[in-house]
Coordinates of C-alpha atoms (C1' of nucleotides) in Angstrom, one line a residue:
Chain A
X1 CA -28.9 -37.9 4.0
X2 CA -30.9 -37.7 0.9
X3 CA -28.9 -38.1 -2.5
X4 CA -28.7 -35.4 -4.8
X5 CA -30.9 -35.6 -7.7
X6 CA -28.9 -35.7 -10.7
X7 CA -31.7 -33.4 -12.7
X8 CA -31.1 -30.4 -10.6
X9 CA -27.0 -30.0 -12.1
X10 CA -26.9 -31.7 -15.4
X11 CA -27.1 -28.5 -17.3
X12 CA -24.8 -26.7 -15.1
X13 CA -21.6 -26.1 -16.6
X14 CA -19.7 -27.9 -14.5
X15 CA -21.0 -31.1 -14.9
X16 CA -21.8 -30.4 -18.7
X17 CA -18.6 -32.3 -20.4
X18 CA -19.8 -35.8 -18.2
X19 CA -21.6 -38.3 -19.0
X20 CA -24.8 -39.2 -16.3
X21 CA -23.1 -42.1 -14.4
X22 CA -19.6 -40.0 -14.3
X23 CA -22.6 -37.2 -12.5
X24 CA -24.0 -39.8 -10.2
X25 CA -20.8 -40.5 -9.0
X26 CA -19.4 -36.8 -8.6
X27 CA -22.5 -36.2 -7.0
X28 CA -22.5 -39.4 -4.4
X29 CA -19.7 -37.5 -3.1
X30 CA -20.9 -34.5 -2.2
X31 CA -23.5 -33.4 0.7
X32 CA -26.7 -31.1 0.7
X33 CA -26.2 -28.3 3.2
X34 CA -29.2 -25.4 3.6
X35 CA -27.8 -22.8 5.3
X36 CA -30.5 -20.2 6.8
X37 CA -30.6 -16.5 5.3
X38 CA -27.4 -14.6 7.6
X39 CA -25.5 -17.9 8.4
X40 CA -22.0 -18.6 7.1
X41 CA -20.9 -21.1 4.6
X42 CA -17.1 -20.2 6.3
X43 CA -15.6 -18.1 7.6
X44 CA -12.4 -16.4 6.4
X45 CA -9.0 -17.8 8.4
X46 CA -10.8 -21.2 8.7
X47 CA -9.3 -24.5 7.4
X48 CA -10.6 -24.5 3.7
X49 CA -12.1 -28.4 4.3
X50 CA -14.5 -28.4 1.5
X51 CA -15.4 -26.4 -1.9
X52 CA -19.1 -25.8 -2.8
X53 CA -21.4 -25.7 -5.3
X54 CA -24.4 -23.1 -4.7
X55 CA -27.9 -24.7 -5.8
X56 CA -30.2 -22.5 -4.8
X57 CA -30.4 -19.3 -3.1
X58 CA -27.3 -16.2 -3.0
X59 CA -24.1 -15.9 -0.5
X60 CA -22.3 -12.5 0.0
X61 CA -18.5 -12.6 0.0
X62 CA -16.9 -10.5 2.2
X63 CA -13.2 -9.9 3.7
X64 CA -11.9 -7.8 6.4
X65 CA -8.9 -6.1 5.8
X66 CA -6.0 -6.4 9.1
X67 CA -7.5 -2.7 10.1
X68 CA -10.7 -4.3 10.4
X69 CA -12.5 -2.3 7.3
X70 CA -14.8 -5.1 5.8
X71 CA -15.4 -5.2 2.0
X72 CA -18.0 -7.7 -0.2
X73 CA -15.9 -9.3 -2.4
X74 CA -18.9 -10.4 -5.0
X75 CA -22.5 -12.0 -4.4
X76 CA -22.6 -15.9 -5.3
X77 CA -25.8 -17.0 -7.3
X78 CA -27.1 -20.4 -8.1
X79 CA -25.0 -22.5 -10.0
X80 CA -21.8 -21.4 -9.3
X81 CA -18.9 -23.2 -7.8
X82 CA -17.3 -21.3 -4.4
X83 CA -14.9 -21.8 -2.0
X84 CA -12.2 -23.4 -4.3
X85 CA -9.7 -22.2 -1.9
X86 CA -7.4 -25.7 -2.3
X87 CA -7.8 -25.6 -6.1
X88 CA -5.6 -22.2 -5.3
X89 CA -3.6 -24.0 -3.2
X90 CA -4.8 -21.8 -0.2
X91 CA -4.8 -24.0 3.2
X92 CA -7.1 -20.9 4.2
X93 CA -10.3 -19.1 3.0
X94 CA -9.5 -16.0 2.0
X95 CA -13.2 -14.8 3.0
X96 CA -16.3 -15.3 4.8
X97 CA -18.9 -16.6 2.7
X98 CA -22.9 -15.4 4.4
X99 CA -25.9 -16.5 2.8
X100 CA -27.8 -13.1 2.0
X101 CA -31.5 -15.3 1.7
X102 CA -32.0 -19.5 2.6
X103 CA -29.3 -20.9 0.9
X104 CA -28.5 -24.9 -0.4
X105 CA -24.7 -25.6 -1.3
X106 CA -23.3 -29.1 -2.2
X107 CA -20.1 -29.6 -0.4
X108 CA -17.4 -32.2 -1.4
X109 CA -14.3 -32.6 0.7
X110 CA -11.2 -30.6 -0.3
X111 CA -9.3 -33.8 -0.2
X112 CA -10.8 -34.9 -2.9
X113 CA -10.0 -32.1 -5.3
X114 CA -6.6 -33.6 -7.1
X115 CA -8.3 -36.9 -7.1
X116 CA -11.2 -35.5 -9.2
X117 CA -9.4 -33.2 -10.6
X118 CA -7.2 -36.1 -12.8
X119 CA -10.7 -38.0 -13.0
X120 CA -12.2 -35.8 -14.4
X121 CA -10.6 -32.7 -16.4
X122 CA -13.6 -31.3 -17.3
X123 CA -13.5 -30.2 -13.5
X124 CA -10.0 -28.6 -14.0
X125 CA -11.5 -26.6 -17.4
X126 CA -14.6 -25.3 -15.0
X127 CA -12.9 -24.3 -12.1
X128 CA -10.4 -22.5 -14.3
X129 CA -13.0 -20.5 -16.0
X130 CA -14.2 -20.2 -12.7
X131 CA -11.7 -18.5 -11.2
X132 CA -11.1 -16.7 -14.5
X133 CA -14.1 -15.1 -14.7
X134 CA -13.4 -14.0 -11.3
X135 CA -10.1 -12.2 -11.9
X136 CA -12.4 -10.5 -14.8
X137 CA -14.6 -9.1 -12.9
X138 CA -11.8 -8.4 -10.5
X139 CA -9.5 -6.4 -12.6
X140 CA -12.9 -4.8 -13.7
X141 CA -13.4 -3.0 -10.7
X142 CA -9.5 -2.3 -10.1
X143 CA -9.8 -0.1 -13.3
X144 CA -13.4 1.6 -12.2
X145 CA -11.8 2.3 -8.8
X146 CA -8.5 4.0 -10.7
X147 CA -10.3 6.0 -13.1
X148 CA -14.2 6.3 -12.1
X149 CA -16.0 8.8 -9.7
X150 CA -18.2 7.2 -7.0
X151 CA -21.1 7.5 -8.8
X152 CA -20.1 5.5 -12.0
X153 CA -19.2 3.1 -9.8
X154 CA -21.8 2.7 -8.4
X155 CA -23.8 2.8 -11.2
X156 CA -21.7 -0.1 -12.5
X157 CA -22.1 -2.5 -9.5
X158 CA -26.1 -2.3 -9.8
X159 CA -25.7 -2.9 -13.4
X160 CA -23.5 -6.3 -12.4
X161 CA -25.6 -7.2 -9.9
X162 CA -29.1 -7.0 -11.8
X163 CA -27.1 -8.7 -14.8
X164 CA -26.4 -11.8 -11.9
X165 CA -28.9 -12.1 -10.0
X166 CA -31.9 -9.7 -11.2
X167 CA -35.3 -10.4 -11.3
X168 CA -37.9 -8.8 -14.2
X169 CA -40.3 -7.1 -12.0
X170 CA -43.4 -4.6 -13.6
X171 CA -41.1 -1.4 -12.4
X172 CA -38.2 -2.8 -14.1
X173 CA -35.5 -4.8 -12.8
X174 CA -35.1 -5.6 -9.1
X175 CA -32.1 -7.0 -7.4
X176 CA -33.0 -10.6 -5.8
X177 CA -32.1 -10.1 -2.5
X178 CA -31.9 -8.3 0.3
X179 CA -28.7 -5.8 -0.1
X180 CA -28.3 -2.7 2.0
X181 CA -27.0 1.2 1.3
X182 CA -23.9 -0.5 3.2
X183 CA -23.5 -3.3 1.4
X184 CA -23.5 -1.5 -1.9
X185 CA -20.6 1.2 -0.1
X186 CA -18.9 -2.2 0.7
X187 CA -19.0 -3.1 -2.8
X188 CA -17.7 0.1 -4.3
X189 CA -15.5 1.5 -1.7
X190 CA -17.7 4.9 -0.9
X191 CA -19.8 5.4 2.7
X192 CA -23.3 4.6 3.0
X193 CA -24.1 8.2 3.4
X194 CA -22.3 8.8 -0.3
X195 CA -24.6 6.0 -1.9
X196 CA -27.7 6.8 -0.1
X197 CA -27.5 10.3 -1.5
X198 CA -26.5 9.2 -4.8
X199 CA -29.9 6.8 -4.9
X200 CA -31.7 9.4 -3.5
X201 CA -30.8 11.7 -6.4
X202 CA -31.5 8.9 -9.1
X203 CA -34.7 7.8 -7.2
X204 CA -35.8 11.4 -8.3
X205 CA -34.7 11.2 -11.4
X206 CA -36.3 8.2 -12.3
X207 CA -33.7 5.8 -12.3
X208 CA -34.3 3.3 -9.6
X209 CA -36.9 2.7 -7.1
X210 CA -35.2 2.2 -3.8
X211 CA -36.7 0.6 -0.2
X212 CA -35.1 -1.3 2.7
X213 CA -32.9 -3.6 1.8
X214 CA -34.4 -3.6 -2.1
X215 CA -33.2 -1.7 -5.7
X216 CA -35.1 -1.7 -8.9
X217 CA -33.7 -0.4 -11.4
X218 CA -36.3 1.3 -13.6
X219 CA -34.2 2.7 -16.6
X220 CA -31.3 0.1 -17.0
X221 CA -29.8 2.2 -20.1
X222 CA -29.6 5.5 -18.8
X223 CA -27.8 3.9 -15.6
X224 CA -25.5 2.6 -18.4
X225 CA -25.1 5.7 -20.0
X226 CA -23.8 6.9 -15.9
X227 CA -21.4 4.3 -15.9
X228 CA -19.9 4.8 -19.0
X229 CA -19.7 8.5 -18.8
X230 CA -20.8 8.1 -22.5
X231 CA -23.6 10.6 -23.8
X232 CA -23.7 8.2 -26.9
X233 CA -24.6 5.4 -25.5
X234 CA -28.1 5.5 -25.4
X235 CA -28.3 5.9 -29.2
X236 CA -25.6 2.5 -29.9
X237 CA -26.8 -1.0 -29.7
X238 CA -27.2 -2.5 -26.4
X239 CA -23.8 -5.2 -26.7
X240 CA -21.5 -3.3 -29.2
Chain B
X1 CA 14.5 -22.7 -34.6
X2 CA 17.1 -23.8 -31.5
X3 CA 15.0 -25.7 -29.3
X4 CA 15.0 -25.4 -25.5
X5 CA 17.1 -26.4 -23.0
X6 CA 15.4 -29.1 -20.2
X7 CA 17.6 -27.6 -17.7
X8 CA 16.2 -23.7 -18.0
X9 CA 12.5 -25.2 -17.0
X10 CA 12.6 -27.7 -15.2
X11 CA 12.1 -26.3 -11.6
X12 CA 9.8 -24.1 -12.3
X13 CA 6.1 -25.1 -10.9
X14 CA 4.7 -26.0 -13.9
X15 CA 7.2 -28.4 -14.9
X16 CA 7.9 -29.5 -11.8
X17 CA 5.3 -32.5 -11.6
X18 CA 6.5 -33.9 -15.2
X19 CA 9.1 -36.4 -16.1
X20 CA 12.2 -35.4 -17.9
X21 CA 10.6 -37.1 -21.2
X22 CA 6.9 -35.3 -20.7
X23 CA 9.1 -31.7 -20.0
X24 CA 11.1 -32.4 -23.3
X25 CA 7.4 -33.1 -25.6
X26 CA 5.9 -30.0 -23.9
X27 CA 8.9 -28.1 -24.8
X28 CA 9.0 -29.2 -28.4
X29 CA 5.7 -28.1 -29.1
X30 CA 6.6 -24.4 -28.1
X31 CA 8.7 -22.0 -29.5
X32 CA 10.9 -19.3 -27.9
X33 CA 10.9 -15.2 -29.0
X34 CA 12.9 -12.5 -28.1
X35 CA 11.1 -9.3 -26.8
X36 CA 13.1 -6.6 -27.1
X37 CA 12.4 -3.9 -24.8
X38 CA 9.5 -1.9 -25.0
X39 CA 7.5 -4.4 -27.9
X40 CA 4.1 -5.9 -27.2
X41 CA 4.3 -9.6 -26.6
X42 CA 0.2 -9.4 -27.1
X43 CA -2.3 -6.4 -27.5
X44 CA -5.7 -5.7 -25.6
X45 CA -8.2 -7.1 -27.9
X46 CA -6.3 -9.3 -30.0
X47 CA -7.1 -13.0 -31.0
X48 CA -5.6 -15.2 -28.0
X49 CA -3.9 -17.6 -30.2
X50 CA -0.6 -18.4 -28.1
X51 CA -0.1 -18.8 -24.2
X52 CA 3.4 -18.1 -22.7
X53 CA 5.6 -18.8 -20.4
X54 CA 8.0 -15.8 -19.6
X55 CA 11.6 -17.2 -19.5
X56 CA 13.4 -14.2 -18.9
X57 CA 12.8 -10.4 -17.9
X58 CA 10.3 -8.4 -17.1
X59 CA 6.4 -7.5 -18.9
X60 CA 4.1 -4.8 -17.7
X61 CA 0.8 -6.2 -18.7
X62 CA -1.7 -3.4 -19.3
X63 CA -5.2 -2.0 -20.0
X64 CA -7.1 0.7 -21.4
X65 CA -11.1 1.5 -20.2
X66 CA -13.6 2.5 -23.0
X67 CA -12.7 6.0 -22.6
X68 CA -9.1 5.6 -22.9
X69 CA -7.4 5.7 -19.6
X70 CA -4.5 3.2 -18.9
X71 CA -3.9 1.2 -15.9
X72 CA -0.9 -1.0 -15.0
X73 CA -2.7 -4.5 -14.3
X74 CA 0.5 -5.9 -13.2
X75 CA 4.0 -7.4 -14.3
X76 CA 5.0 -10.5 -15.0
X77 CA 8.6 -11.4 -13.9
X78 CA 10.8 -14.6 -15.4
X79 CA 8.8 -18.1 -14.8
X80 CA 5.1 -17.1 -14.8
X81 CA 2.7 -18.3 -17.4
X82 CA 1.2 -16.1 -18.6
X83 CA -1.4 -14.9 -21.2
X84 CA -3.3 -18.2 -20.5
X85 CA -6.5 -16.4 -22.1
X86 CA -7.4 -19.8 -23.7
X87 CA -8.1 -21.4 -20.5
X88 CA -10.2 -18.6 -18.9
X89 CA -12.1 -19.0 -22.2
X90 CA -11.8 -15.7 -23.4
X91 CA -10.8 -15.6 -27.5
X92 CA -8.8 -12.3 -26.8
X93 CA -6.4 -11.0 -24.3
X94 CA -7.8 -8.6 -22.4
X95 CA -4.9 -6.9 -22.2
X96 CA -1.4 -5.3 -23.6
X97 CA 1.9 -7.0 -22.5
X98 CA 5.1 -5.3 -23.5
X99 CA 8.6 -5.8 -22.9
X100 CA 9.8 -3.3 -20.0
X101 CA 13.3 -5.0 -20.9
X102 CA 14.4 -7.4 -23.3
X103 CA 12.7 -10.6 -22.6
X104 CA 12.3 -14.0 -23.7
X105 CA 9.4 -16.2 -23.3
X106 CA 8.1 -19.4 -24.6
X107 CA 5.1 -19.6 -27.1
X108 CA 2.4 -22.5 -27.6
X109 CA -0.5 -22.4 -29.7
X110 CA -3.4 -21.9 -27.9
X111 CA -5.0 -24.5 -29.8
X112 CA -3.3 -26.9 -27.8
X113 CA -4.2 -26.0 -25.1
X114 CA -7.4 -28.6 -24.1
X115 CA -4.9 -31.8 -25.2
X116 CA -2.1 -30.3 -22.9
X117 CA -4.3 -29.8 -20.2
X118 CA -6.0 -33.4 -20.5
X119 CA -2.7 -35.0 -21.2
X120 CA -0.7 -33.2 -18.2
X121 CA -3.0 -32.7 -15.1
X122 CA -0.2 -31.0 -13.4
X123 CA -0.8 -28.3 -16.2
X124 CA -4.2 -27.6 -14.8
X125 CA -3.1 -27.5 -11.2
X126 CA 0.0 -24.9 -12.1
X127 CA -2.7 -22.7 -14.3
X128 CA -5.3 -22.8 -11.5
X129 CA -2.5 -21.5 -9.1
X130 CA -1.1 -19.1 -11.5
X131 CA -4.9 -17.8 -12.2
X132 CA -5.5 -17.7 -8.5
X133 CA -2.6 -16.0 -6.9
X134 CA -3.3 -13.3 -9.3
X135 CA -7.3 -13.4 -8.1
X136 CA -5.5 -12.8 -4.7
X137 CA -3.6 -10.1 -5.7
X138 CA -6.2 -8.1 -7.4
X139 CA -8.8 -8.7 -4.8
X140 CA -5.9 -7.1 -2.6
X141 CA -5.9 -4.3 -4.4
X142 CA -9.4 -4.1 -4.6
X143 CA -9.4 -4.0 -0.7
X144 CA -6.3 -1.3 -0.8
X145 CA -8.0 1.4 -3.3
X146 CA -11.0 0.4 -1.1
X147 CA -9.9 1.2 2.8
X148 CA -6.5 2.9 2.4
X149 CA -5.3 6.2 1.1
X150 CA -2.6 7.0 -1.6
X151 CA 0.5 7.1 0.5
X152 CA -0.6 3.2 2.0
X153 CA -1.1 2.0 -1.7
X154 CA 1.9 3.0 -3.0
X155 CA 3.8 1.9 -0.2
X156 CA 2.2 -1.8 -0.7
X157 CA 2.9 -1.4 -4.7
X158 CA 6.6 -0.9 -3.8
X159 CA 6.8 -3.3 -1.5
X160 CA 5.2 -6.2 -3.9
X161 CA 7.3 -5.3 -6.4
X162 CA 10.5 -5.1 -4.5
X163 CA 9.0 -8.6 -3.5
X164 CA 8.7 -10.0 -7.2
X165 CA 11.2 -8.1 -9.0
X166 CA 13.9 -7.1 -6.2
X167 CA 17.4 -6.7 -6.9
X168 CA 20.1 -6.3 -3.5
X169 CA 21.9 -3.2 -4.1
X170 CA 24.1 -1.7 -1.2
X171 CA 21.6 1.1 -0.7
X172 CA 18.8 -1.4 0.0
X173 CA 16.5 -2.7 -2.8
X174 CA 16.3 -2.0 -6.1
X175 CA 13.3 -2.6 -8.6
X176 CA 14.7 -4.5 -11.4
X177 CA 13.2 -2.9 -14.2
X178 CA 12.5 0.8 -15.3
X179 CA 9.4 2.1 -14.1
X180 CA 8.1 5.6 -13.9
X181 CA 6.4 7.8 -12.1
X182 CA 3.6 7.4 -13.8
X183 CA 3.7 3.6 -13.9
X184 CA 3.3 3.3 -9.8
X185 CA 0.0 5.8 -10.3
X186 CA -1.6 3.7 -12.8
X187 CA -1.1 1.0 -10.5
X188 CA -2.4 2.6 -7.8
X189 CA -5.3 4.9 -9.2
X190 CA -3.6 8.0 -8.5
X191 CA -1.5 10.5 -11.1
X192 CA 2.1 11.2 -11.6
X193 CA 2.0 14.3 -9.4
X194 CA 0.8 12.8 -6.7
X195 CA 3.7 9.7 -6.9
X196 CA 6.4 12.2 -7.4
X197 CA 5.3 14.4 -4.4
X198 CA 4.7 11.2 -1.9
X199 CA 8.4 9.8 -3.5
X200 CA 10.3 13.1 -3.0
X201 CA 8.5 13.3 0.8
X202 CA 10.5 9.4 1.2
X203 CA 13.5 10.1 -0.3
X204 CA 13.6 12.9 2.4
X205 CA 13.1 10.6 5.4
X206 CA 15.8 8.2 4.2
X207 CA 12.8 5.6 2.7
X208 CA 13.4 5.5 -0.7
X209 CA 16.3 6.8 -3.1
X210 CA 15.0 8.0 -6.6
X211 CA 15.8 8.5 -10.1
X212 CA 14.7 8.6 -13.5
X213 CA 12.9 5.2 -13.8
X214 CA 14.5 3.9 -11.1
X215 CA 13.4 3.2 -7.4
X216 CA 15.5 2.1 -4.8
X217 CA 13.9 1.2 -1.7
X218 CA 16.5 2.0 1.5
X219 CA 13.5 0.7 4.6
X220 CA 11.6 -1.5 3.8
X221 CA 10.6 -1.5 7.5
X222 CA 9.3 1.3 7.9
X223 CA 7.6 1.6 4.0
X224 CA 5.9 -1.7 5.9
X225 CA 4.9 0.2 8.8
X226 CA 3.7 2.9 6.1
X227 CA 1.4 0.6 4.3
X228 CA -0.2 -0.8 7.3
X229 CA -1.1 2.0 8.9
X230 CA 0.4 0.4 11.9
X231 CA 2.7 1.5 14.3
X232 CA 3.4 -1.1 16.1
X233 CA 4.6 -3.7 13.2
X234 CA 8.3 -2.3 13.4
X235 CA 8.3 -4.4 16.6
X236 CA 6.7 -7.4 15.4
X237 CA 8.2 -10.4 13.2
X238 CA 8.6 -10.3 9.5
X239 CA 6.4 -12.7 8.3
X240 CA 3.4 -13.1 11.1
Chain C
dC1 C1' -44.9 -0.2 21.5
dG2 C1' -40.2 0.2 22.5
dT3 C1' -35.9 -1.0 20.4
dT4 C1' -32.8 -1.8 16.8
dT5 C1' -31.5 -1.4 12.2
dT6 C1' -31.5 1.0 8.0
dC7 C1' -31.8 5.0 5.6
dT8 C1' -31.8 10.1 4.9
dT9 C1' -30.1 14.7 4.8
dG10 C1' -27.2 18.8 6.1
dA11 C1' -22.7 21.0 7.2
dT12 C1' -17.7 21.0 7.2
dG13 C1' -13.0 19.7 6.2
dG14 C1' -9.4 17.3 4.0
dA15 C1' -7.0 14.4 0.7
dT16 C1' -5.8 14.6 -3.8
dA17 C1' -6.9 15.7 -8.7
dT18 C1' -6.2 19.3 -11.7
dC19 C1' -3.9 23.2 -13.7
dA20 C1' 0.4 25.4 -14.7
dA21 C1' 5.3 26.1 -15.1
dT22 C1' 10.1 24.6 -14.6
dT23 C1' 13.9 21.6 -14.2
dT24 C1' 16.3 17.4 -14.8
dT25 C1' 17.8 13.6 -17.4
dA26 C1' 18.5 10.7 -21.3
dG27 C1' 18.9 10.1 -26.1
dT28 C1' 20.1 11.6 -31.0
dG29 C1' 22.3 13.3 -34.7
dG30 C1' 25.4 16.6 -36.5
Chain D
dC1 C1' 31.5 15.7 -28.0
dC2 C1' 28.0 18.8 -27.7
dA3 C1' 23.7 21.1 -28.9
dC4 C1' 19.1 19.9 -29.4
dT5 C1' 15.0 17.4 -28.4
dA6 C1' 11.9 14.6 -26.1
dA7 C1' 10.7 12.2 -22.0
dA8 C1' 10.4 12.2 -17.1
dA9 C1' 10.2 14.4 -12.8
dT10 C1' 9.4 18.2 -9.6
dT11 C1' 6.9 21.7 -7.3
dG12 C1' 3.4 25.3 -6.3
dA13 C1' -1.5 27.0 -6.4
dT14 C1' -6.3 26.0 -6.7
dA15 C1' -10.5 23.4 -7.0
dT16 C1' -13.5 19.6 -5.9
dC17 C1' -15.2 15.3 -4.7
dC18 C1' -16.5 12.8 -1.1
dA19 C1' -15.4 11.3 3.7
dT20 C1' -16.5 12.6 8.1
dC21 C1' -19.3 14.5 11.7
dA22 C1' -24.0 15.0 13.3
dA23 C1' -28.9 14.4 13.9
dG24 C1' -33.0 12.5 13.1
dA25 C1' -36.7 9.9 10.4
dA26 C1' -38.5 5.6 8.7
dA27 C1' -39.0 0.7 8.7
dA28 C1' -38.7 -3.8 10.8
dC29 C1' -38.9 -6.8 14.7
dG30 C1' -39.9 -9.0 19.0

DNA sequence: CGTTTTCTTGATGGATATCAATTTTAGTGG
DNA sequence: CCACTAAAATTGATATCCATCAAGAAAACG
């Protein structure tokens, strides 16, 4: 297998604190795996055997509930560590990880985690923030879900999403990958019929440009002013 | 200040990997503060500049949105760490933690927090867990305000906290701390009406016995049976 | 070009928020 | 110890958001 090239993650956060031979050698454990647009990374119940590291391409987290409903848990883009499971002390993923377009993951054994975990604490600080981010975005939609109406939710899940993994197009900004009217009812807990109306309506207004599979959000501060419920917010600076 | 006693600490998780000498320098660089009830440990918003380890009684760790609504994010019961803003990297807490009886807890400067972490690994491991049991438990509740309808979520909220905070009473189980009506609907997105009605329905079947901040829970069985949406899990083991 | 997946749109019903009024309980100070 | 007050809880009536049911259109795919 060809070795990782040491250029494509030195700026990453996560290997940020090391120095480049402490990278070579973090790296000479880890493999390259391309996983084709729909496949899974893992599947939720499975032995968590590795953790990952996406480097190119997005993965849609999603969970099934004992009832069988299915919610995305979040969308994974390039950079970001996933599937941390033992660093949680979970024998188990809690999810199924899908790669929503061609996908390539590093993958180190989990039984290496303590290990480099004492080597290198710079790990420990990542994977914390990680996983702290995580809860924050977490607890963020816990509160939207207690206190929003559909449509400021989902108003506030395109905002996230074009915030993580949006693309400048001339329309505006469009979400870079393929996500579905279902997938976005996944994400906010609402039907597909409920969001489909709700672009529909915004479509008219103006607001996004929709298609198969495809957003673009055309007027990303009036979407904001949605999500808010804030009449004032178009006239305040854009990061109070 | 009285410093702290080795033997209140030392098999709690995070002290659990240390030596005796290592749990005596960790403990003489904190300090321990009374809560009495119904003060703020921390507000929402303030400058992160201590991390805590709760030694004894109960915090109901809170937040409000933009536009002013509150939400229960969850409570803390004796030996959690918590407050550990520091290591998500965030300079503020994002949230209020107050006393729901009189507490005690252990302070350490944040600033300390990188040399602890790089002089005890076993610190990182117990904040990763801490961090990531609690990413379990909201994504949970994500899932809950998601698939399930009021009854189901307040059922499950009983039932975790009769889990963390339980106290045997003849009648059955009894939450160990005051909590109202209107705590169990912020933290399950509903109001205070809709509690009361749903707890006065239970007390009628025998599920639950009530009382001014004060919830007794008589089946836990059946409240299980309840949450699931499942009618067949009276017949099934506890724990599957 | 048929088939499947995704999306759209209308009609209806139901769960639960909201509005409104009391009652119960605990705490406080005279 | 008891009246007074504030906080918490109960319960009924009404309104509404959105899920559900239903049908079909549009887009992609082999």
């Amino acid at each position: 297998m060809a070795s990782v090239d040491r250029s494509l993650v030195a700026n990453l956060p996560m290997f940020a604190g090391l120095a480049p031979a402490e990278q070579d050698e973090l790296l000479r454990e880890a493999r390259s795996i391309r996983y084709p647009k729909g496949s899974a990374v893992f599947d939720q119940g499975a032995k968590a055997d590795h953790f990952y590291l996406l480097l190119h391409g997005h993965l849609r987290v999603e969970k099934v509930t004992l009832q069988g409903q299915q919610s995305v848990v979040r969308y994974v883009s390039g950079g970001e560590l996933f599937g941390v499971a033992q660093a949680m002390n979970l024998t188990h993923y809690p999810a199924t990880a899908v790669a929503a377009v061609d996908s390539i993951a590093l993958a180190w054994p989990s039984s290496s985690w303590n290990r480099l975990l004492t080597k290198y604490p710079s790990l420990a600080s990542s994977a914390l923030q990680t996983v702290g981010s995580r809860l924050q975005d977490t607890q963020a939609r816990v509160l939207e879900m207690s206190n929003e109406q559909v449509e400021q939710r989902v108003a506030h899940a395109l905002l996230r999403l074009a915030k993580q993994a949006g693309r400048k197009v001339d329309a505006g900004v469009e979400i870079d990958f393929p996500i579905s009217r279902q997938d976005v009812a996944e994400m906010t807990g609402t039907t597909l019929h409920t969001v489909s109306r709700i672009l529909s309506a915004w479509e008219q207004q103006g607001l996004v440009e929709g298609g198969r599979q495809r957003i673009v959000l055309r007027d990303a501060n009036r979407l904001h002013v949605l999500a808010e419920g804030d009449e004032g917010a178009l006239n305040r600076k854009p990061n109070p």
